[in-house]
């Protein structure tokens, strides 16, 4: 078993440096070695047999590449510690983590309650594969709190949450939802990617299983795909067994990049947050902007619950423009110098894309009249970002005129 330093009495910025690392086990190397391995040889028959049930034993010892290596444990133990759960497993992508977690807690004949604001590929998985395997999904209004009781059925196995929603930023009342779900015997799963393991502590708010698209802030540099699922002690065996059956495992180089990105997560997030607040406040004051959807902004939708439950905000939010033509939005987007146009987020660079996802929503009417843009505030100088946006808004205004 890897000897983890006891960092429970230390502050979070220190714990993120220590968690999951054990340098003296590897000749003093600060970072864990990258293990490229499938076959692990045993010295004796007895040792070979002793590894047959290694996952169930909970011991972190190499038995076969897919079952875990010091490279995967370095990341998994760090995420489990900072997110505040029992154990964590790494997946080959964020979507792999979402689907793996859903499969672990659902069976044919079950009912699934899914937030209407969920990441679109998660919705596709429910409507296709889960449906084919006999799981019935109901989409619910993300702003429902305790009222979700009215949608829970005796066969509801999972209530899935994502807060804030990664396009429209509804902040969910997770404690109220968890209380209602648990009263009906359902598990609460959460896609906690927006807040990262640092800014929302899911297990303190009743979540049973927390998912991270590690591709975003944990990796942090737009160069690797990765997902994590962290569970409570009670939920852990089901997650561990299902993941084993699925044969999910992440590649060693991506695991390495993720654990390396994790060390600087706290400082990066502080800057993403600070710059995002500056840009959000500035956008709020612009006549071309109807509404800013950033829960950390005073007066923004969801701010009260965000303030109650979250420890900070990351750099991803959306804003609604005053109604205008699609062509006007295209001139804004096409001329951006610093903001790239591309999917994903959480890297060091700024991004700006349309977020008009009304066609995939089914539970609540679309609340926006103008075009919605989703913005990721990277680590560039905030005044340069503001200049780029100011020019973009000017192109928009001129196009209208
Ligand atoms: C990106 C994303 C995912 C999926 O992660 P991938 O690594 O791209 O598969 C899941 N949930 C949310 C909220 C995301 O933004």
Short mmCIF file of C-alpha atoms and ligand atoms in Angstrom, two decimals:
data_model
loop_
_atom_site.label_atom_id
_atom_site.label_comp_id
_atom_site.label_asym_id
_atom_site.label_seq_id
_atom_site.Cartn_x
_atom_site.Cartn_y
_atom_site.Cartn_z
CA UNK A 1 0.00 0.00 0.00
CA UNK A 2 1.29 3.38 -0.96
CA UNK A 3 2.15 5.37 2.14
CA UNK A 4 0.18 8.59 1.92
CA UNK A 5 1.44 11.47 4.03
CA UNK A 6 -1.08 12.35 6.71
CA UNK A 7 -2.09 15.76 5.52
CA UNK A 8 -5.54 15.89 7.12
CA UNK A 9 -4.52 18.65 9.53
CA UNK A 10 -2.97 20.78 6.79
CA UNK A 11 -4.57 23.50 4.72
CA UNK A 12 -5.88 22.81 1.26
CA UNK A 13 -3.06 24.51 -0.70
CA UNK A 14 -0.61 22.21 1.09
CA UNK A 15 -2.73 19.11 0.75
CA UNK A 16 -3.00 19.52 -3.01
CA UNK A 17 0.81 19.42 -3.15
CA UNK A 18 1.15 16.33 -0.92
CA UNK A 19 -1.90 14.26 -1.79
CA UNK A 20 -1.29 11.01 -3.66
CA UNK A 21 2.50 11.49 -3.73
CA UNK A 22 5.08 9.19 -2.14
CA UNK A 23 8.50 10.30 -3.47
CA UNK A 24 10.64 8.11 -1.24
CA UNK A 25 9.00 5.01 -2.57
CA UNK A 26 10.50 5.88 -5.96
CA UNK A 27 14.04 6.84 -5.08
CA UNK A 28 13.04 10.37 -4.05
CA UNK A 29 11.55 11.46 -7.37
CA UNK A 30 9.13 14.32 -6.77
CA UNK A 31 6.70 13.04 -9.39
CA UNK A 32 5.48 9.45 -9.70
CA UNK A 33 7.03 7.38 -12.50
CA UNK A 34 4.95 6.78 -15.61
CA UNK A 35 4.23 3.06 -15.58
CA UNK A 36 3.67 1.61 -19.04
CA UNK A 37 2.57 -1.85 -18.12
CA UNK A 38 0.18 -4.66 -18.85
CA UNK A 39 1.86 -7.83 -17.53
CA UNK A 40 3.09 -7.85 -13.94
CA UNK A 41 5.19 -10.92 -13.17
CA UNK A 42 4.80 -12.79 -9.91
CA UNK A 43 7.78 -14.40 -8.24
CA UNK A 44 5.84 -17.37 -6.92
CA UNK A 45 2.59 -19.17 -7.59
CA UNK A 46 1.36 -18.08 -4.20
CA UNK A 47 1.97 -14.43 -5.04
CA UNK A 48 0.19 -14.86 -8.39
CA UNK A 49 -2.90 -16.30 -6.68
CA UNK A 50 -2.85 -13.65 -3.96
CA UNK A 51 -3.49 -11.03 -6.65
CA UNK A 52 -6.71 -12.58 -7.93
CA UNK A 53 -8.95 -10.46 -5.73
CA UNK A 54 -6.72 -7.47 -5.35
CA UNK A 55 -9.43 -4.89 -6.12
CA UNK A 56 -11.82 -6.21 -3.48
CA UNK A 57 -9.04 -6.16 -0.89
CA UNK A 58 -8.55 -2.43 -1.36
CA UNK A 59 -4.76 -2.88 -1.39
CA UNK A 60 -2.98 -0.73 -3.98
CA UNK A 61 -0.53 -3.27 -5.36
CA UNK A 62 0.18 -4.02 -9.00
CA UNK A 63 -1.47 -7.11 -10.44
CA UNK A 64 -2.19 -6.15 -14.04
CA UNK A 65 -1.93 -2.86 -15.92
CA UNK A 66 -5.67 -2.30 -16.16
CA UNK A 67 -6.19 -2.78 -12.43
CA UNK A 68 -4.14 0.20 -11.36
CA UNK A 69 -0.54 1.38 -11.24
CA UNK A 70 1.36 3.88 -9.10
CA UNK A 71 0.66 6.41 -11.87
CA UNK A 72 -3.11 5.96 -11.60
CA UNK A 73 -3.11 5.86 -7.79
CA UNK A 74 -1.17 9.12 -7.64
CA UNK A 75 -4.06 10.88 -9.34
CA UNK A 76 -6.91 8.86 -7.88
CA UNK A 77 -5.76 9.22 -4.27
CA UNK A 78 -5.21 12.95 -4.70
CA UNK A 79 -8.66 13.54 -6.19
CA UNK A 80 -10.36 11.35 -3.56
CA UNK A 81 -8.64 13.28 -0.78
CA UNK A 82 -9.38 16.76 -2.09
CA UNK A 83 -12.92 15.98 -3.16
CA UNK A 84 -13.49 14.43 0.26
CA UNK A 85 -14.63 10.94 -0.79
CA UNK A 86 -13.57 7.41 0.11
CA UNK A 87 -11.89 6.26 -3.11
CA UNK A 88 -11.61 7.42 -6.72
CA UNK A 89 -11.16 5.73 -10.08
CA UNK A 90 -9.74 7.32 -13.21
CA UNK A 91 -11.44 6.90 -16.58
CA UNK A 92 -10.23 7.51 -20.11
CA UNK A 93 -12.44 10.62 -20.50
CA UNK A 94 -14.96 12.69 -18.61
CA UNK A 95 -17.79 11.15 -20.58
CA UNK A 96 -16.41 7.69 -19.81
CA UNK A 97 -16.55 8.63 -16.12
CA UNK A 98 -20.15 9.86 -16.39
CA UNK A 99 -21.37 6.76 -18.24
CA UNK A 100 -19.35 4.39 -16.05
CA UNK A 101 -20.87 5.94 -12.93
CA UNK A 102 -24.41 5.71 -14.29
CA UNK A 103 -23.96 2.06 -15.25
CA UNK A 104 -22.65 1.26 -11.78
CA UNK A 105 -25.85 2.39 -10.07
CA UNK A 106 -28.62 1.51 -12.55
CA UNK A 107 -30.17 -1.72 -13.77
CA UNK A 108 -32.91 -2.71 -16.23
CA UNK A 109 -36.30 -1.51 -15.02
CA UNK A 110 -34.85 1.42 -13.09
CA UNK A 111 -35.92 5.03 -13.39
CA UNK A 112 -33.35 7.82 -13.67
CA UNK A 113 -33.95 11.48 -12.81
CA UNK A 114 -31.66 13.64 -14.93
CA UNK A 115 -31.21 17.40 -14.72
CA UNK A 116 -32.39 19.16 -17.88
CA UNK A 117 -29.21 21.28 -17.82
CA UNK A 118 -26.93 18.26 -18.18
CA UNK A 119 -23.93 18.09 -20.51
CA UNK A 120 -25.44 17.08 -23.87
CA UNK A 121 -23.45 13.84 -24.45
CA UNK A 122 -24.67 12.58 -21.05
CA UNK A 123 -28.22 13.16 -22.27
CA UNK A 124 -27.49 11.25 -25.48
CA UNK A 125 -26.21 8.30 -23.45
CA UNK A 126 -29.46 8.21 -21.44
CA UNK A 127 -31.64 8.48 -24.52
CA UNK A 128 -29.79 5.78 -26.44
CA UNK A 129 -27.81 3.18 -24.54
CA UNK A 130 -29.55 3.42 -21.15
CA UNK A 131 -32.91 3.31 -22.89
CA UNK A 132 -31.85 0.22 -24.85
CA UNK A 133 -30.90 -1.45 -21.57
CA UNK A 134 -34.28 -0.72 -20.01
CA UNK A 135 -33.62 2.41 -17.96
CA UNK A 136 -36.28 5.09 -18.19
CA UNK A 137 -35.04 8.71 -17.92
CA UNK A 138 -37.10 11.71 -16.78
CA UNK A 139 -35.56 15.16 -17.20
CA UNK A 140 -36.26 17.57 -14.38
CA UNK A 141 -36.03 21.33 -13.90
CA UNK A 142 -32.50 21.96 -12.52
CA UNK A 143 -33.94 24.62 -10.21
CA UNK A 144 -36.14 22.10 -8.41
CA UNK A 145 -35.03 21.54 -4.87
CA UNK A 146 -36.98 19.43 -2.38
CA UNK A 147 -39.89 19.38 -4.87
CA UNK A 148 -38.04 16.68 -6.72
CA UNK A 149 -39.82 14.31 -4.32
CA UNK A 150 -42.85 14.56 -6.59
CA UNK A 151 -40.86 12.99 -9.44
CA UNK A 152 -39.24 10.19 -7.45
CA UNK A 153 -40.69 6.74 -8.06
CA UNK A 154 -40.20 3.53 -6.10
CA UNK A 155 -37.83 2.36 -8.85
CA UNK A 156 -35.81 5.60 -9.11
CA UNK A 157 -32.24 4.38 -8.74
CA UNK A 158 -30.33 7.58 -9.41
CA UNK A 159 -30.85 11.33 -9.27
CA UNK A 160 -28.19 12.88 -11.48
CA UNK A 161 -27.12 16.48 -10.89
CA UNK A 162 -24.73 18.86 -12.59
CA UNK A 163 -24.23 22.18 -10.88
CA UNK A 164 -23.95 24.70 -12.28
CA UNK A 165 -25.09 23.39 -15.69
CA UNK A 166 -22.20 23.90 -18.08
CA UNK A 167 -24.13 25.97 -20.64
CA UNK A 168 -26.83 27.84 -18.73
CA UNK A 169 -25.31 27.79 -15.22
CA UNK A 170 -28.34 26.90 -13.11
CA UNK A 171 -27.12 26.30 -9.54
CA UNK A 172 -28.86 23.29 -8.03
CA UNK A 173 -29.95 22.94 -4.41
CA UNK A 174 -27.88 19.79 -3.93
CA UNK A 175 -28.56 19.30 -0.17
CA UNK A 176 -32.34 19.48 -0.70
CA UNK A 177 -32.20 17.15 -3.70
CA UNK A 178 -29.99 14.70 -1.82
CA UNK A 179 -32.31 14.62 1.16
CA UNK A 180 -35.32 13.86 -1.03
CA UNK A 181 -33.42 11.27 -3.09
CA UNK A 182 -32.10 9.45 -0.03
CA UNK A 183 -35.54 9.36 1.55
CA UNK A 184 -36.60 7.36 -1.54
CA UNK A 185 -33.50 5.15 -1.50
CA UNK A 186 -31.99 6.72 -4.66
CA UNK A 187 -28.30 7.54 -5.09
CA UNK A 188 -27.19 11.08 -5.92
CA UNK A 189 -24.60 11.42 -8.65
CA UNK A 190 -23.06 14.78 -9.48
CA UNK A 191 -21.04 16.07 -12.39
CA UNK A 192 -18.82 18.40 -10.34
CA UNK A 193 -16.54 19.51 -13.19
CA UNK A 194 -17.28 23.25 -13.03
CA UNK A 195 -16.17 23.68 -9.43
CA UNK A 196 -13.33 21.11 -9.61
CA UNK A 197 -12.52 19.18 -6.41
CA UNK A 198 -11.62 22.49 -4.75
CA UNK A 199 -14.66 24.75 -4.99
CA UNK A 200 -17.48 22.34 -4.21
CA UNK A 201 -17.18 19.54 -1.66
CA UNK A 202 -19.88 17.15 -2.88
CA UNK A 203 -19.74 14.69 -0.01
CA UNK A 204 -20.47 17.43 2.53
CA UNK A 205 -23.71 18.14 0.67
CA UNK A 206 -25.14 14.63 0.43
CA UNK A 207 -23.69 13.48 -2.91
CA UNK A 208 -22.87 9.76 -3.12
CA UNK A 209 -20.76 9.80 -6.28
CA UNK A 210 -18.88 12.75 -7.76
CA UNK A 211 -17.65 12.94 -11.33
CA UNK A 212 -14.94 15.14 -12.79
CA UNK A 213 -14.19 15.67 -16.45
CA UNK A 214 -10.49 15.84 -15.54
CA UNK A 215 -9.91 16.94 -19.13
CA UNK A 216 -10.96 20.41 -17.96
CA UNK A 217 -9.33 22.00 -14.90
CA UNK A 218 -7.45 19.01 -13.48
CA UNK A 219 -5.42 18.46 -16.64
CA UNK A 220 -5.65 22.21 -17.14
CA UNK A 221 -3.56 22.47 -20.32
CA UNK A 222 -5.89 21.22 -23.09
CA UNK A 223 -3.60 18.29 -23.85
CA UNK A 224 -5.12 15.14 -22.32
CA UNK A 225 -8.47 13.41 -21.93
CA UNK A 226 -9.35 12.08 -18.49
CA UNK A 227 -12.24 11.47 -16.09
CA UNK A 228 -12.55 10.61 -12.43
CA UNK A 229 -15.31 9.14 -10.30
CA UNK A 230 -15.10 9.43 -6.52
CA UNK A 231 -17.50 7.57 -4.22
CA UNK A 232 -18.48 7.39 -0.58
CA UNK A 233 -17.42 4.25 1.30
CA UNK A 234 -20.92 2.89 0.89
CA UNK A 235 -21.09 3.49 -2.87
CA UNK A 236 -17.52 2.40 -3.55
CA UNK A 237 -17.99 -1.40 -4.04
CA UNK A 238 -20.61 -0.94 -6.79
CA UNK A 239 -18.42 1.60 -8.58
CA UNK A 240 -15.28 -0.53 -8.26
CA UNK A 241 -16.98 -3.71 -9.51
CA UNK A 242 -18.73 -2.07 -12.48
CA UNK A 243 -15.59 -0.25 -13.57
CA UNK A 244 -13.72 -3.55 -13.40
CA UNK A 245 -16.35 -5.22 -15.57
CA UNK A 246 -16.25 -2.40 -18.11
CA UNK A 247 -12.48 -2.66 -18.39
CA UNK A 248 -12.13 1.10 -18.08
CA UNK A 249 -8.66 2.47 -17.49
CA UNK A 250 -6.85 5.64 -18.48
CA UNK A 251 -3.52 5.70 -20.33
CA UNK A 252 -0.38 6.24 -18.25
CA UNK A 253 0.78 9.41 -19.99
CA UNK A 254 -2.62 11.07 -19.58
CA UNK A 255 -2.75 10.03 -15.93
CA UNK A 256 0.67 11.53 -15.45
CA UNK A 257 -0.33 14.81 -17.08
CA UNK A 258 -3.47 14.93 -14.94
CA UNK A 259 -1.65 14.38 -11.65
CA UNK A 260 0.88 17.01 -12.70
CA UNK A 261 -1.85 19.49 -13.62
CA UNK A 262 -3.52 18.83 -10.26
CA UNK A 263 -0.56 20.28 -8.30
CA UNK A 264 -1.19 23.76 -9.65
CA UNK A 265 -5.00 23.60 -9.66
CA UNK A 266 -5.43 25.89 -6.65
CA UNK A 267 -3.29 28.74 -8.02
CA UNK A 268 -4.70 28.42 -11.52
CA UNK A 269 -8.29 28.45 -10.28
CA UNK A 270 -7.72 31.54 -8.16
CA UNK A 271 -6.59 33.41 -11.27
CA UNK A 272 -9.39 32.01 -13.47
CA UNK A 273 -11.87 33.12 -10.80
CA UNK A 274 -10.44 36.61 -10.31
CA UNK A 275 -10.27 37.35 -14.04
CA UNK A 276 -13.70 35.82 -14.68
CA UNK A 277 -15.22 38.12 -12.06
CA UNK A 278 -13.64 41.19 -13.65
CA UNK A 279 -14.89 40.22 -17.11
CA UNK A 280 -18.33 39.20 -15.84
CA UNK A 281 -18.84 42.52 -14.07
CA UNK A 282 -17.66 44.44 -17.11
CA UNK A 283 -19.94 42.47 -19.46
CA UNK A 284 -22.84 43.15 -17.10
CA UNK A 285 -22.33 46.88 -17.64
CA UNK A 286 -22.34 46.64 -21.44
CA UNK A 287 -25.45 47.69 -23.37
CA UNK A 288 -25.05 44.78 -25.86
CA UNK A 289 -25.32 42.29 -22.99
CA UNK A 290 -28.70 41.43 -21.57
CA UNK A 291 -27.66 39.11 -18.79
CA UNK A 292 -24.54 37.48 -17.37
CA UNK A 293 -24.89 33.91 -16.10
CA UNK A 294 -22.03 33.64 -13.63
CA UNK A 295 -23.17 32.42 -10.21
CA UNK A 296 -20.31 34.21 -8.44
CA UNK A 297 -21.63 37.57 -9.63
CA UNK A 298 -23.82 39.37 -7.10
CA UNK A 299 -27.38 39.42 -8.36
CA UNK A 300 -26.77 36.74 -11.02
CA UNK A 301 -29.11 33.73 -11.15
CA UNK A 302 -28.10 31.14 -8.56
CA UNK A 303 -25.84 33.51 -6.63
CA UNK A 304 -27.49 32.84 -3.26
CA UNK A 305 -27.12 29.06 -3.42
CA UNK A 306 -23.63 29.41 -4.86
CA UNK A 307 -22.65 31.60 -1.90
CA UNK A 308 -24.17 29.12 0.54
CA UNK A 309 -22.60 25.94 -0.89
CA UNK A 310 -19.56 26.74 -3.04
CA UNK A 311 -16.07 27.79 -1.99
CA UNK A 312 -15.26 29.61 -5.20
CA UNK A 313 -15.98 29.92 -8.90
CA UNK A 314 -14.05 28.75 -11.91
CA UNK A 315 -13.59 30.67 -15.14
CA UNK A 316 -16.52 29.32 -17.19
CA UNK A 317 -19.77 31.21 -17.59
CA UNK A 318 -22.24 32.43 -20.20
CA UNK A 319 -23.84 35.69 -21.22
CA UNK A 320 -26.94 36.51 -23.15
CA UNK A 321 -26.70 39.17 -25.82
CA UNK A 322 -29.51 41.57 -26.59
CA UNK A 323 -31.51 39.96 -29.41
CA UNK A 324 -29.60 40.26 -32.70
CA UNK A 325 -29.00 38.32 -35.89
CA UNK A 326 -26.89 35.21 -36.17
CA UNK A 327 -24.69 37.04 -38.69
CA UNK A 328 -23.93 39.73 -36.12
CA UNK A 329 -22.80 37.08 -33.64
CA UNK A 330 -20.65 35.49 -36.33
CA UNK A 331 -18.79 38.78 -36.93
CA UNK A 332 -18.15 39.00 -33.22
CA UNK A 333 -16.83 35.43 -33.02
CA UNK A 334 -14.81 35.36 -36.23
CA UNK A 335 -12.80 38.43 -35.33
CA UNK A 336 -11.67 37.42 -31.85
CA UNK A 337 -7.88 37.52 -31.42
CA UNK A 338 -7.36 35.91 -28.03
CA UNK A 339 -10.55 33.94 -27.50
CA UNK A 340 -10.40 30.65 -29.39
CA UNK A 341 -13.45 28.89 -30.74
CA UNK A 342 -13.47 25.26 -29.68
CA UNK A 343 -15.15 22.79 -27.40
CA UNK A 344 -13.91 21.93 -23.94
CA UNK A 345 -12.59 24.42 -21.37
CA UNK A 346 -10.45 24.47 -18.23
CA UNK A 347 -7.15 24.97 -20.04
CA UNK A 348 -4.94 28.02 -19.59
CA UNK A 349 -6.43 29.69 -22.68
CA UNK A 350 -9.61 31.69 -23.22
CA UNK A 351 -12.48 30.39 -25.33
CA UNK A 352 -15.73 31.77 -26.69
CA UNK A 353 -18.47 29.71 -28.37
CA UNK A 354 -22.23 29.93 -28.95
CA UNK A 355 -24.28 28.10 -26.30
CA UNK A 356 -27.74 28.06 -27.83
CA UNK A 357 -28.65 24.58 -26.68
CA UNK A 358 -32.44 25.09 -26.56
CA UNK A 359 -33.02 22.24 -29.03
CA UNK A 360 -31.78 19.62 -26.62
CA UNK A 361 -33.76 20.81 -23.58
CA UNK A 362 -37.03 19.06 -22.79
CA UNK A 363 -38.18 19.75 -19.22
CA UNK A 364 -38.22 23.54 -18.98
CA UNK A 365 -38.97 26.25 -21.56
CA UNK A 366 -35.90 28.10 -22.86
CA UNK A 367 -35.56 31.26 -20.79
CA UNK A 368 -33.42 33.34 -23.17
CA UNK A 369 -34.44 35.70 -25.94
CA UNK A 370 -31.03 36.76 -27.23
CA UNK A 371 -28.15 34.56 -28.36
CA UNK A 372 -26.18 32.89 -25.58
CA UNK A 373 -22.38 32.79 -25.64
CA UNK A 374 -20.27 30.58 -23.39
CA UNK A 375 -16.96 32.03 -22.32
CA UNK A 376 -13.94 30.51 -20.65
CA UNK A 377 -11.62 33.02 -19.04
CA UNK A 378 -8.06 31.79 -19.30
CA UNK A 379 -4.85 32.98 -17.68
CA UNK A 380 -4.04 35.80 -20.13
CA UNK A 381 -3.84 39.40 -18.86
CA UNK A 382 -7.40 40.36 -18.07
CA UNK A 383 -7.11 43.79 -19.73
CA UNK A 384 -6.07 42.16 -23.01
CA UNK A 385 -9.10 39.89 -22.76
CA UNK A 386 -11.33 42.88 -22.11
CA UNK A 387 -9.90 44.74 -25.13
CA UNK A 388 -10.58 41.72 -27.35
CA UNK A 389 -14.17 41.50 -26.09
CA UNK A 390 -14.70 45.25 -26.40
CA UNK A 391 -13.68 45.10 -30.07
CA UNK A 392 -15.97 42.10 -30.56
CA UNK A 393 -18.95 43.92 -29.08
CA UNK A 394 -18.16 46.89 -31.28
CA UNK A 395 -18.24 44.64 -34.37
CA UNK A 396 -21.62 43.37 -33.16
CA UNK A 397 -22.97 46.89 -32.68
CA UNK A 398 -21.69 48.09 -36.04
CA UNK A 399 -23.19 45.11 -37.79
CA UNK A 400 -26.59 46.00 -36.40
CA UNK A 401 -26.34 49.64 -37.36
C1 LIG B 1 -16.37 18.15 -21.00
C2 LIG B 1 -17.37 17.69 -20.03
C3 LIG B 1 -17.61 16.34 -19.82
C4 LIG B 1 -16.94 15.27 -20.65
O1 LIG B 1 -15.56 15.25 -20.53
P1 LIG B 1 -14.64 14.66 -21.71
O2 LIG B 1 -13.33 14.47 -21.05
O3 LIG B 1 -14.65 15.68 -22.81
O4 LIG B 1 -15.25 13.36 -22.15
C5 LIG B 1 -18.53 15.98 -18.86
N1 LIG B 1 -19.19 16.90 -18.13
C6 LIG B 1 -18.98 18.22 -18.31
C7 LIG B 1 -19.73 19.18 -17.46
C8 LIG B 1 -18.08 18.65 -19.25
O5 LIG B 1 -17.90 19.97 -19.44
#
